[in-house]
Coordinates of C-alpha atoms and ligand atoms in Angstrom, one line a residue:
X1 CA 6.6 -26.7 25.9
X2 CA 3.8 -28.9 26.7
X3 CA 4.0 -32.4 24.8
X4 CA 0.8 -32.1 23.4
X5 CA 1.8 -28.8 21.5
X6 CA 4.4 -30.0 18.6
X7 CA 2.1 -32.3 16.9
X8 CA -1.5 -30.5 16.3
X9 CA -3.8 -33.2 14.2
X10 CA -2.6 -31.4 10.9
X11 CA 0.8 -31.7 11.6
X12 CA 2.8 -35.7 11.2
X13 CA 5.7 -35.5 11.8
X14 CA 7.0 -34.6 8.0
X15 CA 5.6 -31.9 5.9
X16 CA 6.6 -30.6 2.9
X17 CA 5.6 -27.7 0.4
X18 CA 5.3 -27.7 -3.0
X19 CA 6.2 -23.8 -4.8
X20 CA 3.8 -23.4 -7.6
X21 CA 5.1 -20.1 -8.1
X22 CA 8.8 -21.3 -8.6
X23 CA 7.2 -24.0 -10.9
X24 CA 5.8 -21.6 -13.1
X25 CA 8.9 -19.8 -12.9
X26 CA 11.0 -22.9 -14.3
X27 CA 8.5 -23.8 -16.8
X28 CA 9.1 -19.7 -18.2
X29 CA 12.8 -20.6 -17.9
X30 CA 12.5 -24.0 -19.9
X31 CA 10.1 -22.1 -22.6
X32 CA 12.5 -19.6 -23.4
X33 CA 15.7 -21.3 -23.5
X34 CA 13.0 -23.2 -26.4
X35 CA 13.6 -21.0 -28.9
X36 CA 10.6 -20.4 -31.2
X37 CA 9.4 -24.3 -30.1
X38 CA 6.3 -24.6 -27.8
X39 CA 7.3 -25.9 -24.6
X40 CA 5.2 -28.5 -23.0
X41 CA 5.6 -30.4 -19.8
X42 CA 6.0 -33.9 -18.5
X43 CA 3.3 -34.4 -15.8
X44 CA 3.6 -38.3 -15.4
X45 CA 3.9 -40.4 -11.8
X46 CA 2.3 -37.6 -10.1
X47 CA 4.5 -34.5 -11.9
X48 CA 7.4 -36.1 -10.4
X49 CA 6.3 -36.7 -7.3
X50 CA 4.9 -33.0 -6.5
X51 CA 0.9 -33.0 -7.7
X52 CA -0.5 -33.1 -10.6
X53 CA -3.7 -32.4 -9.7
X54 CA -2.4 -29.1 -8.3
X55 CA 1.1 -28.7 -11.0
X56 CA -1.3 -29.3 -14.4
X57 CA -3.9 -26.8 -14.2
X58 CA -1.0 -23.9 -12.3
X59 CA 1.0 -24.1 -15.6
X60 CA -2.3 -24.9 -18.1
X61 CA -2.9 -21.4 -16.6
X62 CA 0.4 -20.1 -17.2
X63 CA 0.3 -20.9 -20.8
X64 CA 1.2 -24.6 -21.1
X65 CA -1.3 -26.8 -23.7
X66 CA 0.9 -29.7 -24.3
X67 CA 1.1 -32.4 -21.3
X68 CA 2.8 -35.9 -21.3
X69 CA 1.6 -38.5 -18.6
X70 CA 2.8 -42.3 -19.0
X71 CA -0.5 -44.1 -18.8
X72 CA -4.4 -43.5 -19.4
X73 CA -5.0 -43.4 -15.7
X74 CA -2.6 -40.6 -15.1
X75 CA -4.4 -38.7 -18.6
X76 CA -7.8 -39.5 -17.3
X77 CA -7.3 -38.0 -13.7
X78 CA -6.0 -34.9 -15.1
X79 CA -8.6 -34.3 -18.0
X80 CA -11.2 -32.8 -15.9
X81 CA -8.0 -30.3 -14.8
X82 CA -7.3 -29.8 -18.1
X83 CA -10.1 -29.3 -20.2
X84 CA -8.4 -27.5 -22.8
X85 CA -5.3 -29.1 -23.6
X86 CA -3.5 -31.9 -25.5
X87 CA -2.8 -35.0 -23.6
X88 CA -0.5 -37.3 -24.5
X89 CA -0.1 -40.4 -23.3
X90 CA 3.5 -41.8 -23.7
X91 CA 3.1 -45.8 -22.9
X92 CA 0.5 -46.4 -25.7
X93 CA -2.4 -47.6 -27.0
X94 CA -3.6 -51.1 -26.1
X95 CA -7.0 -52.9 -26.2
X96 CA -7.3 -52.1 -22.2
X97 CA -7.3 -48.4 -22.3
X98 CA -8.7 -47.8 -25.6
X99 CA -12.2 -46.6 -24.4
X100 CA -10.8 -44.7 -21.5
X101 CA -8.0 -43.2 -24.5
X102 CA -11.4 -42.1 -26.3
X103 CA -13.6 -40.8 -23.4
X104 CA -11.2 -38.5 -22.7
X105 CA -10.0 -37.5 -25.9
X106 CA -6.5 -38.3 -25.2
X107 CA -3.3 -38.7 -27.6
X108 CA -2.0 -41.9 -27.7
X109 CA 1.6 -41.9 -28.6
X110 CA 2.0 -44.9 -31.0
X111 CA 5.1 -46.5 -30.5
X112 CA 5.3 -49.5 -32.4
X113 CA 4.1 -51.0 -35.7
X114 CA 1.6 -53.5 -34.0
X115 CA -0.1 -49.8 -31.8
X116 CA -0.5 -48.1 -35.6
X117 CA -2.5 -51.0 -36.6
X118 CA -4.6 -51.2 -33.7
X119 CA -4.9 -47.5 -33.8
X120 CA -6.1 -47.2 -37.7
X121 CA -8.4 -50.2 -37.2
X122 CA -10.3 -48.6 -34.3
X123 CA -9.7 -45.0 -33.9
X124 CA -9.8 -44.2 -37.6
X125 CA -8.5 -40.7 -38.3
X126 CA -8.4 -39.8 -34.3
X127 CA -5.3 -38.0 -34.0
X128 CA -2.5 -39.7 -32.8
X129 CA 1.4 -39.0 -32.0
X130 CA 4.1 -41.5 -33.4
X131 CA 7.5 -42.4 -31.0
X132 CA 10.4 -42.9 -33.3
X133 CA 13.2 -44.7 -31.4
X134 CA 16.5 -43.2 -32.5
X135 CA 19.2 -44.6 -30.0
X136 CA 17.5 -45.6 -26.5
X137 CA 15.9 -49.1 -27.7
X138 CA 13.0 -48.2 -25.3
X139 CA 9.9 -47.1 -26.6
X140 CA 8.9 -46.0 -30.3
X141 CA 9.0 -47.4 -34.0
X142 CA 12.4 -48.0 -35.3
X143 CA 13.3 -45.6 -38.1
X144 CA 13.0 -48.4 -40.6
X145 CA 9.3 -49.0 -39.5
X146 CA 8.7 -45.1 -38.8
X147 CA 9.9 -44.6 -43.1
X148 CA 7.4 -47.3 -44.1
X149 CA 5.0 -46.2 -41.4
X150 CA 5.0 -42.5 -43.4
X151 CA 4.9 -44.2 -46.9
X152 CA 1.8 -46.6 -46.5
X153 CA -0.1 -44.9 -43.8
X154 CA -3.2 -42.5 -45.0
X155 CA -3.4 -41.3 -41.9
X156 CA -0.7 -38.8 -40.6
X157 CA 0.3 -38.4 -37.1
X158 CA -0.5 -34.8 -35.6
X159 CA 3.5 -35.0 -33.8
X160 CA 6.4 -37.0 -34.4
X161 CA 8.7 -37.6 -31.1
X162 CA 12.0 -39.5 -29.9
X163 CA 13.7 -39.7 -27.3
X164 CA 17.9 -38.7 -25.6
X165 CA 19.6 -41.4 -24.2
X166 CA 22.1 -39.1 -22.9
X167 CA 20.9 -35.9 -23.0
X168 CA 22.5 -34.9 -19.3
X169 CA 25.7 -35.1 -20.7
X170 CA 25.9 -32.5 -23.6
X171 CA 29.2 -33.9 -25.0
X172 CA 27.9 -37.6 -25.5
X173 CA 28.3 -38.9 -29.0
X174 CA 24.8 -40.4 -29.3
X175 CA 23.2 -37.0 -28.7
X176 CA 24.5 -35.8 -32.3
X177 CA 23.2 -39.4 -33.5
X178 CA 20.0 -39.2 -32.7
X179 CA 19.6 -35.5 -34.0
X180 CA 20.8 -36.5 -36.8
X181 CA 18.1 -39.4 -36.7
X182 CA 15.1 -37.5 -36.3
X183 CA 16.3 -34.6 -38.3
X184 CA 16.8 -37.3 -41.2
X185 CA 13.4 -38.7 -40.3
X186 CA 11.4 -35.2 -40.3
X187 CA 11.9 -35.4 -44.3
X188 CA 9.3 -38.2 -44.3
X189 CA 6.6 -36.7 -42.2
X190 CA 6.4 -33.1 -44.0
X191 CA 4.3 -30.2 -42.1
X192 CA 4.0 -32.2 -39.2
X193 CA 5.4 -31.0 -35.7
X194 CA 7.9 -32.7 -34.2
X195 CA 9.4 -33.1 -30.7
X196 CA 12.6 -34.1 -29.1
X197 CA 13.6 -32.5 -26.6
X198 CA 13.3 -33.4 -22.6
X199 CA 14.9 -31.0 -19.7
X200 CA 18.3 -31.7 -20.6
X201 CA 17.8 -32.3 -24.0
X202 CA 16.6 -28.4 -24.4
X203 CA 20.0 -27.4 -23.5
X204 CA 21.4 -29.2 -27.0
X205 CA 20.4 -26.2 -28.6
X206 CA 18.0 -25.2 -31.5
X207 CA 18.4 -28.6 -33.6
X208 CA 17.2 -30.0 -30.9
X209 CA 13.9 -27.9 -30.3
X210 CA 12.1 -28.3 -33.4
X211 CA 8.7 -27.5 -32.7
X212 CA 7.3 -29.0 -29.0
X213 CA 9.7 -29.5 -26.3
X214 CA 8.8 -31.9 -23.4
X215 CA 10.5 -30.7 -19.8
X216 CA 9.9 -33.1 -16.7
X217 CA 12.4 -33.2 -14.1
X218 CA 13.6 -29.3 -14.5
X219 CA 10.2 -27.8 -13.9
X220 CA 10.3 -29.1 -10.7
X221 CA 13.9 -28.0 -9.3
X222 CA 16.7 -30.4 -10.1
X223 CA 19.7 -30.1 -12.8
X224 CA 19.3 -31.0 -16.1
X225 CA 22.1 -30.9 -16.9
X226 CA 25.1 -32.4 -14.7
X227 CA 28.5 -30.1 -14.6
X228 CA 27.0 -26.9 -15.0
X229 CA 25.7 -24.1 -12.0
X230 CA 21.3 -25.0 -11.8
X231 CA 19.8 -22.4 -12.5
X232 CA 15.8 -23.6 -11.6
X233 CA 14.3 -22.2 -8.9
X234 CA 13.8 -25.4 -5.8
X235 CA 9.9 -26.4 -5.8
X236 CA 10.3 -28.8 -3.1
X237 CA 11.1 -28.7 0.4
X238 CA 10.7 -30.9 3.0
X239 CA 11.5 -30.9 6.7
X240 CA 11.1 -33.6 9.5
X241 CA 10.3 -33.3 13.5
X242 CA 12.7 -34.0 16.0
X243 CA 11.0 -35.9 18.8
X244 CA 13.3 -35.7 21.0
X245 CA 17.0 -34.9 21.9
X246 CA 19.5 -37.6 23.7
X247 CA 22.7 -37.8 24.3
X248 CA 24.8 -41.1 23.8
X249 CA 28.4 -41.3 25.5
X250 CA 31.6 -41.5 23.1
X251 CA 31.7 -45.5 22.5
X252 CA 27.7 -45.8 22.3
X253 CA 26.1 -47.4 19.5
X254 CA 23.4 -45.8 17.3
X255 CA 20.4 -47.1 15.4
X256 CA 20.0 -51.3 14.1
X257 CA 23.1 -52.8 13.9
X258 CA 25.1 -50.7 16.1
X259 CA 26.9 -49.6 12.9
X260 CA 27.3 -45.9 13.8
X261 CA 29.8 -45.9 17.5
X262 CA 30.3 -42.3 18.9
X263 CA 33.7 -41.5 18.8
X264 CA 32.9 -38.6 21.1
X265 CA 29.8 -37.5 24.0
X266 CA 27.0 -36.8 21.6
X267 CA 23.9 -35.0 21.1
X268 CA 21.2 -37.2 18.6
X269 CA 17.9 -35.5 17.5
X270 CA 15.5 -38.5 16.9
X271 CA 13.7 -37.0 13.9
X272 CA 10.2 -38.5 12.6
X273 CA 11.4 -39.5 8.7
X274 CA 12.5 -42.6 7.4
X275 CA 12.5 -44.8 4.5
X276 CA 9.0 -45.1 4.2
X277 CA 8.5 -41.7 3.9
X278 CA 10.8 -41.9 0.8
X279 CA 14.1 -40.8 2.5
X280 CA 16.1 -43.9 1.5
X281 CA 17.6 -46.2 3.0
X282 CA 21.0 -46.3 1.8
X283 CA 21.6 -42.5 2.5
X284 CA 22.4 -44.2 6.0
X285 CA 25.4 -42.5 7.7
X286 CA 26.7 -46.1 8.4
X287 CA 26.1 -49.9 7.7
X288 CA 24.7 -49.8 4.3
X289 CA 27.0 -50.9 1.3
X290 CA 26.5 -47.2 -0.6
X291 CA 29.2 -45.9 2.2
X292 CA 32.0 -47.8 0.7
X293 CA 31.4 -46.2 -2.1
X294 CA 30.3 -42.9 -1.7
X295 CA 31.4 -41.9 1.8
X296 CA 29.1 -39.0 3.0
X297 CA 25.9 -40.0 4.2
X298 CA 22.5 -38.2 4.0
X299 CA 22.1 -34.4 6.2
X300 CA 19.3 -32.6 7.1
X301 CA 19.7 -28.6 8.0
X302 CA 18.8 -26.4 10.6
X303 CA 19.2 -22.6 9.6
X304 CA 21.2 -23.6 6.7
X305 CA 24.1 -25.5 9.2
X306 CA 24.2 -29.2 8.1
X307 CA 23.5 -32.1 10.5
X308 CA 24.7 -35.4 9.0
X309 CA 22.3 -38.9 9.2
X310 CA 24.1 -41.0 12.0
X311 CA 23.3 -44.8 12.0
X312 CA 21.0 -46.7 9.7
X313 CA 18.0 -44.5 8.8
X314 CA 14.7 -47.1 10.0
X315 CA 11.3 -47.2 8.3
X316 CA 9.8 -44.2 10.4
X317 CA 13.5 -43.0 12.2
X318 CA 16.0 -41.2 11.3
X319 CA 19.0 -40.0 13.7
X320 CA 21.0 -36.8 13.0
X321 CA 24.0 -35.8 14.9
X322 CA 23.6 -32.1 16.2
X323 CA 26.6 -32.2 18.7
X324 CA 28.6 -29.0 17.1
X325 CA 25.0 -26.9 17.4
X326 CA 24.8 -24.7 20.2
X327 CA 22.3 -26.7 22.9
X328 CA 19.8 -24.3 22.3
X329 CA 19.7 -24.4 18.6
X330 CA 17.7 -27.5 18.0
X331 CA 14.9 -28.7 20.6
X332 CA 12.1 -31.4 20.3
X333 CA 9.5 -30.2 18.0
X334 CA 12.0 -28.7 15.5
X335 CA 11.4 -29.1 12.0
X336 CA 14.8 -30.4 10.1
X337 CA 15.4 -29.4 6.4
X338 CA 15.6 -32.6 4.2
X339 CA 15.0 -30.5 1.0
X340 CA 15.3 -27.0 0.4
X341 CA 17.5 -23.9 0.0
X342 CA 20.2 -25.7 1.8
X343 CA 19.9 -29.2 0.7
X344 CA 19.5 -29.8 -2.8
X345 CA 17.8 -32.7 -4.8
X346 CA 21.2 -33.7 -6.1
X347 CA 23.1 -33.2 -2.6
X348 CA 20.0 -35.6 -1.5
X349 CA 20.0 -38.0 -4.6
X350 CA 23.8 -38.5 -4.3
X351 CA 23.7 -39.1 -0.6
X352 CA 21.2 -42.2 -1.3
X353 CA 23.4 -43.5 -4.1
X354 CA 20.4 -42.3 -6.5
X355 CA 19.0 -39.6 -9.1
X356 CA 16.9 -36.4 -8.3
X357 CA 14.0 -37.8 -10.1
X358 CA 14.1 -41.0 -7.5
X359 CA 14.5 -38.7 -4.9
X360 CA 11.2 -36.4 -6.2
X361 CA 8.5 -39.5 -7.3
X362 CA 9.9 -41.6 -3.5
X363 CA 8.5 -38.6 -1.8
X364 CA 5.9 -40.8 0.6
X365 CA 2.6 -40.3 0.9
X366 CA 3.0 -39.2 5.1
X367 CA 4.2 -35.8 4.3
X368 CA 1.9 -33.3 5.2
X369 CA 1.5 -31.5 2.2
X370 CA 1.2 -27.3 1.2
X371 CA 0.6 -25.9 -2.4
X372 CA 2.3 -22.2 -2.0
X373 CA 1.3 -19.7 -4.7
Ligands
PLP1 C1 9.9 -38.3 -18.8 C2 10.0 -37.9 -20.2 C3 10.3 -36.6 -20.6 C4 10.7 -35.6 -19.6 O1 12.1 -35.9 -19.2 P1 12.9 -35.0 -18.2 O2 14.3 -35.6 -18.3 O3 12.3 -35.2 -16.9 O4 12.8 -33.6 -18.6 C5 10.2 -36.3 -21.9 N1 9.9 -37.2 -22.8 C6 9.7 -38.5 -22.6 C7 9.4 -39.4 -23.6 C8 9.7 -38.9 -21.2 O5 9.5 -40.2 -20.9

């Protein structure tokens, strides 16, 4: 093969496509495991890392009307995308995005005594959503302030919302808490929706539903729910180049530090990913402190056969070992699976000692991107 062929000017040397298809697909899933509840979606830091601009209007299309993005910038991108539906913005309401809030007709989710104020003084009967922290001592009222909130205020909100904790692991104690919570805290806020619900949270069951639910993460791919078979179709995959193949001798060293010694003659493919391009760091096959603790390192795949990460994985460099392939099986110019049918987000996340949505919103901005369906 001639070295000009295996990067055309397209082409880096990582690429990655985005299914909009088994996004859809997902979102269907997560809307009827919601009962009689609307199902909505969390769009914010990009939709996870995947594309808004592209995810938004695919499932606005597919039925969707309710979208949660964390600040106005993200709600004010998408609004031309979305000229139809409810916006919410989950961060706020301040002084600083208060115009931008109203130019583009977004919902503010109020989540603190001082935000209703400012809210009432300026946006006058505008609707607005209220947070109500029940457990997470993040964002939203506490239910003290939410009570008093929904026995002084004139002005209702148009949705009432809180947040799990610890949603991911059904039998957690403080999932029946805060159900109990909100379900306490609906009384006071009569005939208006509420929403509790995230990904994992839809899997509670119908006292958690009530009347919008709010999936992010399982829309594009990963587990909600840890312990149990996933049963979301993968979004996401992404593969690297090799460059090239060499071969080190048993006692060689392999990448910065010479942490990773052949114990045996060895085929490397040099592959064109590293931790700038969002494939971390610490899914190193050696000398990071994550091996101590979890000992397998990071893979890639070629035709579904696993090639573990040898060495430290470098900003733009990442070594896998390919020795037990057949020679012929992987040459330069090669795309490696990183994400995909054989490599899952969680495989991935655990690898780099972190969580599927790390692994989804790190994706870096090098991959060459494709929008399939
Ligand atoms: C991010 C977020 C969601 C979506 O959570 P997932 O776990 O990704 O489903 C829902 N609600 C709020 C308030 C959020 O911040």
């Amino acid at each position: 093969m001639p070295l000009s062929s295996p990067m055309s000017d397209s082409a880096g040397t990582t690429r990655l496509t985005v299914d909009l298809n088994a996004l859809c697909a997902n979102w269907r899933l997560m809307r009827d495991f919601s009962g009689s509840a609307r199902c909505g979606a969390a769009v914010k830091a990009d939709a996870y890392g995947t594309g808004a601009a592209q995810a938004a209007p695919r499932l606005a299309r597919e039925g969707c009307s309710d979208f949660f993005v964390a600040d106005v910038v993200e709600a004010a991108n998408l609004r031309p995308l979305l000229p139809n539906s409810r916006i919410y913005v989950l961060n706020g309401v301040f002084a600083s995005s208060f115009a931008q809030t109203l130019a583009h007709d977004l919902i503010p989710v109020v989540n603190s005594v001082e935000q209703a104020a400012f809210w009432r003084e300026n946006a006058g009967t505008r609707p607005y959503a209220l947070h109500i922290d029940t457990g997470m001592n993040r964002l939203g009222m506490t239910p003290e302030q939410a009570v008093a909130h929904a026995q002084s205020s004139a002005h209702p909100p148009c949705l009432v919302m809180s947040h799990f904790a610890c949603a991911d692991e059904p039998g957690h104690p403080l999932n029946a808490r805060q159900i109990d919570i909100f379900a306490g805290l609906r009384d006071c806020f009569p005939n208006i929706e509420a929403s509790l619900a995230n990904s994992a949270g839809i899997h509670l069951g119908p006292e958690a539903h009530h009347q919008l639910t709010r999936p992010g993460v399982a829309l594009y791919g990963a587990d909600p729910v840890s312990g149990v078979p996933n049963r979301m179709h993968p979004v996401v995959s992404a593969e690297t180049h090799v460059l090239l193949i060499r071969h080190a001798r048993a006692g060689e060293a392999v990448s910065y530090g010479a942490a990773h010694k052949c114990s045996r003659d060895s085929r490397i493919a040099v592959c064109g990913v590293g931790y700038a391009d969002g494939f971390h760091r610490s899914a190193s096959g050696a000398g990071v402190p994550l091996r101590s603790a979890v000992r397998q390192g990071g893979c890639g795949a070629i035709n579904g056969v696993r090639v573990p990460v040898i060495g430290k994985i470098t900003m733009d460099l990442t070594m896998f070992d390919v020795t037990d392939l057949p020679e012929a099986a992987v040459n330069p110019g090669d795309w490696i699976e990183l994400l995909g049918p054989a490599i899952s987000l969680e495989e991935a996340a655990t690898a780099a000692g972190t969580i599927s949505y790390e692994m989804l919103t790190s994706l870096g901005r090098r991959y060459a991107r494709t929008y399939s369906g």
